[in-house]
PDB file of C-alpha atoms in Angstrom:
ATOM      1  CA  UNK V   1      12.859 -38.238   5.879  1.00 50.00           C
ATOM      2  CA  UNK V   2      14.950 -34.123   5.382  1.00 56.00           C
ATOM      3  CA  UNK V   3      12.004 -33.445   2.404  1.00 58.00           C
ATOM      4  CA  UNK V   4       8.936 -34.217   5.738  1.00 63.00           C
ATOM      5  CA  UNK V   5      10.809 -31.634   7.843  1.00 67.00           C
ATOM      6  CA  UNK V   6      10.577 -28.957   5.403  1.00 63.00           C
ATOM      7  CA  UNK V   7       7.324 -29.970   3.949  1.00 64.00           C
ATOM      8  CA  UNK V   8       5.088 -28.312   6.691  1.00 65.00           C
ATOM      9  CA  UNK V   9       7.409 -25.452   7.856  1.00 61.00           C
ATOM     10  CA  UNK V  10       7.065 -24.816   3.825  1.00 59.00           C
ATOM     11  CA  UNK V  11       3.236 -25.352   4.199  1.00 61.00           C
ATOM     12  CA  UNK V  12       2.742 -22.973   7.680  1.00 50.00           C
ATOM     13  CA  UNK V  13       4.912 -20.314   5.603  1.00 51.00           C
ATOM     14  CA  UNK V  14       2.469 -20.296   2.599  1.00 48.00           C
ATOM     15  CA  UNK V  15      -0.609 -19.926   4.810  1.00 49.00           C
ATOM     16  CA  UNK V  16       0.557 -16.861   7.207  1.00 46.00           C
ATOM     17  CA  UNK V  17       1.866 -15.248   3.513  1.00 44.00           C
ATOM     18  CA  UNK V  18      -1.574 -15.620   1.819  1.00 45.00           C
ATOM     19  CA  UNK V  19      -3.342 -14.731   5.263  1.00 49.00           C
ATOM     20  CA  UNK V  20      -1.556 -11.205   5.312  1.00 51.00           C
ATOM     21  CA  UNK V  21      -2.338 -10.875   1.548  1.00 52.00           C
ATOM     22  CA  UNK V  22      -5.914 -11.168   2.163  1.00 48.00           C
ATOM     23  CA  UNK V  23      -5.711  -8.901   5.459  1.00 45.00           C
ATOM     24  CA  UNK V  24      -3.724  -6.058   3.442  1.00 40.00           C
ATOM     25  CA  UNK V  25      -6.166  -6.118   1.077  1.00 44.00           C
ATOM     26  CA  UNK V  26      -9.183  -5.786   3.085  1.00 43.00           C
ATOM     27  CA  UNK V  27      -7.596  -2.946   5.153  1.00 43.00           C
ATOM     28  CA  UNK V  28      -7.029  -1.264   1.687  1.00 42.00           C
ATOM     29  CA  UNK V  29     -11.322  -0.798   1.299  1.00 45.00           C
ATOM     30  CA  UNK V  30     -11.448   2.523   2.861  1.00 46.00           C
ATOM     31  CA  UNK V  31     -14.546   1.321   5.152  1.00 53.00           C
ATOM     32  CA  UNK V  32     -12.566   1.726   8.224  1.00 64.00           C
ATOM     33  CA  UNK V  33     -12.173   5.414   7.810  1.00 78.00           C
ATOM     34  CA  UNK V  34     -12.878   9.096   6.497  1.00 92.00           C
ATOM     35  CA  UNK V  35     -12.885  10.067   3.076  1.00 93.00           C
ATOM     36  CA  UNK V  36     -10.558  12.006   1.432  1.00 95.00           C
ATOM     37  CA  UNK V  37     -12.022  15.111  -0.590  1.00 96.00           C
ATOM     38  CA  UNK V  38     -10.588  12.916  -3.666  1.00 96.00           C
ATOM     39  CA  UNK V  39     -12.874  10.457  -2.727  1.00 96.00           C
ATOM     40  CA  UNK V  40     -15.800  12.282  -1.826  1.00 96.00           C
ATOM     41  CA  UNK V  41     -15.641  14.308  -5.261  1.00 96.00           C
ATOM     42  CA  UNK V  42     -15.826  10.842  -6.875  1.00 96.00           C
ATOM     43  CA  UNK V  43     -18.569  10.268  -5.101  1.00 97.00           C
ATOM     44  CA  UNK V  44     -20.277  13.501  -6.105  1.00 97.00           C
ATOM     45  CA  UNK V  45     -19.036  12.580 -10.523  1.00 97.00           C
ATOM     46  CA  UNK V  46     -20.152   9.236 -10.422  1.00 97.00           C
ATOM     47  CA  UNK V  47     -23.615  10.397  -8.974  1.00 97.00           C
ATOM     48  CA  UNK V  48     -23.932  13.080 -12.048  1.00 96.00           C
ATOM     49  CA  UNK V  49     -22.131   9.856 -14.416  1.00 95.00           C
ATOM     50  CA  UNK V  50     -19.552  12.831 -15.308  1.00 95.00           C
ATOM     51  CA  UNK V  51     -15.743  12.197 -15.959  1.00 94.00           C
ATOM     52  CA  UNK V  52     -13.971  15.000 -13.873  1.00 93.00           C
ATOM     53  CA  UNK V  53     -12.441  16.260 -17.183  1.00 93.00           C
ATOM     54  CA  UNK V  54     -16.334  16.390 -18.426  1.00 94.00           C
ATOM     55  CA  UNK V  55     -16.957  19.154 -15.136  1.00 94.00           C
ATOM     56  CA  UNK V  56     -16.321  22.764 -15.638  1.00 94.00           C
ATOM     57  CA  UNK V  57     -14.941  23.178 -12.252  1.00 94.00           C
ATOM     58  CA  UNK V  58     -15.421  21.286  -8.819  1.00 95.00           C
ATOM     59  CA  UNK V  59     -14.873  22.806  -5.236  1.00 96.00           C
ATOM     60  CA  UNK V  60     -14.574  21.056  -2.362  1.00 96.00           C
ATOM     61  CA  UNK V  61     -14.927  22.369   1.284  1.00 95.00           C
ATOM     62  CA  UNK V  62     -15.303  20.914   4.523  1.00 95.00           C
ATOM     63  CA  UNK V  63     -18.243  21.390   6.707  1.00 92.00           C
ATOM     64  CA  UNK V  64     -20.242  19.774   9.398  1.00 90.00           C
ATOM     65  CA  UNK V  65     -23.883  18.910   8.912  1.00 84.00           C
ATOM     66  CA  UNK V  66     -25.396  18.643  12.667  1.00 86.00           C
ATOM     67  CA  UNK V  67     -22.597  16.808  14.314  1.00 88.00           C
ATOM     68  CA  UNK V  68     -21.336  15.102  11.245  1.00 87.00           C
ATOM     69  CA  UNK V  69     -18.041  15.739   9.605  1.00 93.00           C
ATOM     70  CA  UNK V  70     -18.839  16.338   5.633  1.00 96.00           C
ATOM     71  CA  UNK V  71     -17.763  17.848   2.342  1.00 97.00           C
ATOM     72  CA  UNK V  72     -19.624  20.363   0.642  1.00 97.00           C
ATOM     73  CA  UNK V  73     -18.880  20.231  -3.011  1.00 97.00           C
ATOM     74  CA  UNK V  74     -20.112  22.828  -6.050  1.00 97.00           C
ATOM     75  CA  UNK V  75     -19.754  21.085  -9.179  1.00 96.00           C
ATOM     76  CA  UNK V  76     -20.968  22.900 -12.519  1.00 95.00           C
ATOM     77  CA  UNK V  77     -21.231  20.681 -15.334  1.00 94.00           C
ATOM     78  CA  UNK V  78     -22.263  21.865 -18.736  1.00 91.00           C
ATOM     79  CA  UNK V  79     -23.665  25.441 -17.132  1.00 89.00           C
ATOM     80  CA  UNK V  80     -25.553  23.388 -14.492  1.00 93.00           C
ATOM     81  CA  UNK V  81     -24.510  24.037 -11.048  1.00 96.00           C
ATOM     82  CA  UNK V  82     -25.157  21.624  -8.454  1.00 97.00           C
ATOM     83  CA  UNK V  83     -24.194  21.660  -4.623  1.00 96.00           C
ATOM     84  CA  UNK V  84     -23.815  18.059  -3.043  1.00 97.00           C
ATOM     85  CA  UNK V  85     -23.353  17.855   0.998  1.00 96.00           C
ATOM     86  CA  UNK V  86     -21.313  14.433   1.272  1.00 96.00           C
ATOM     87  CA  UNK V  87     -21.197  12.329   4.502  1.00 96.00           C
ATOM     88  CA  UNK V  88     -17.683  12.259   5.281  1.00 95.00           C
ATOM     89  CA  UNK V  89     -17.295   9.132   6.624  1.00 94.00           C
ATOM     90  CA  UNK V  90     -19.692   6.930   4.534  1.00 95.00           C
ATOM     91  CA  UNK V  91     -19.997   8.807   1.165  1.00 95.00           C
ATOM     92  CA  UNK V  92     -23.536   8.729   1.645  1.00 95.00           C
ATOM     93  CA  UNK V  93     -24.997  12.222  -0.293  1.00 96.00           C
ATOM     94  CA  UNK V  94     -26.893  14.422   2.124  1.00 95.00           C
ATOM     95  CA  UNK V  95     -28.210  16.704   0.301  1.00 95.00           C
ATOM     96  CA  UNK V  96     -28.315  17.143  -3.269  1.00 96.00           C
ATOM     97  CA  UNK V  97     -29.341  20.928  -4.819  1.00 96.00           C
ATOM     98  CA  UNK V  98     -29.509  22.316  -8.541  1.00 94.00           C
ATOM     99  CA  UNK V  99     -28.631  25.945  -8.689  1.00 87.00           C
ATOM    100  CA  UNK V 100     -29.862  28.455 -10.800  1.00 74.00           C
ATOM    101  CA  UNK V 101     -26.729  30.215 -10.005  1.00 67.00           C
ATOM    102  CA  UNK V 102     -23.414  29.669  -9.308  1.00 58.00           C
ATOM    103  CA  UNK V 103     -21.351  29.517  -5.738  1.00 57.00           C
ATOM    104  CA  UNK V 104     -18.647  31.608  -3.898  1.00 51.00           C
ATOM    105  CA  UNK V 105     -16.403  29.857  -1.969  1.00 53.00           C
TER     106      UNK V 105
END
């Protein structure tokens, strides 16, 4: 009869452990909030399918485009120069501009 008392205390333990397992790791998706610069920058390689070590230099600044929060970022890549505008809460590019020349920040 002592192994049925512990059998579903045992049981109700298991389940609330894997339950917070599953809710820490769907709070660790950053969908519920801003990007970091990191993040929008990664963004911004993985649209040009660049390592950052393969960019010359990358610059990130904040900026608002119309009332949204966002990241401008110059990236120059092999003696291109591009200019992204980066939503800063979804990642989603804005704008996306080659440049002849390069950027002062």
């Amino acid at each position: 009869m002592k192994k049925k008392k512990y059998f579903i205390p045992v049981i109700v333990a298991v389940v609330v452990l894997l339950g917070i397992i599953i809710a820490v790791a769907a709070g660790s998706s950053n969908n519920d909030g801003p990007l970091t610069p990191d993040e929008a920058k990664k963004v911004v390689l993985r649209d040009l399918n660049v390592k950052a070590s393969e960019a010359d230099s990358v610059h990130v600044h904040t900026t608002t485009e119309g009332s949204k929060a966002c990241y401008l970022i110059y990236v120059s890549v092999d003696g291109e120069n591009w200019e992204y505008t980066v939503d800063g809460f979804t990642g989603e590019i804005l704008k996306k501009t080659k440049n002849d020349h390069g950027h002062s920040h």
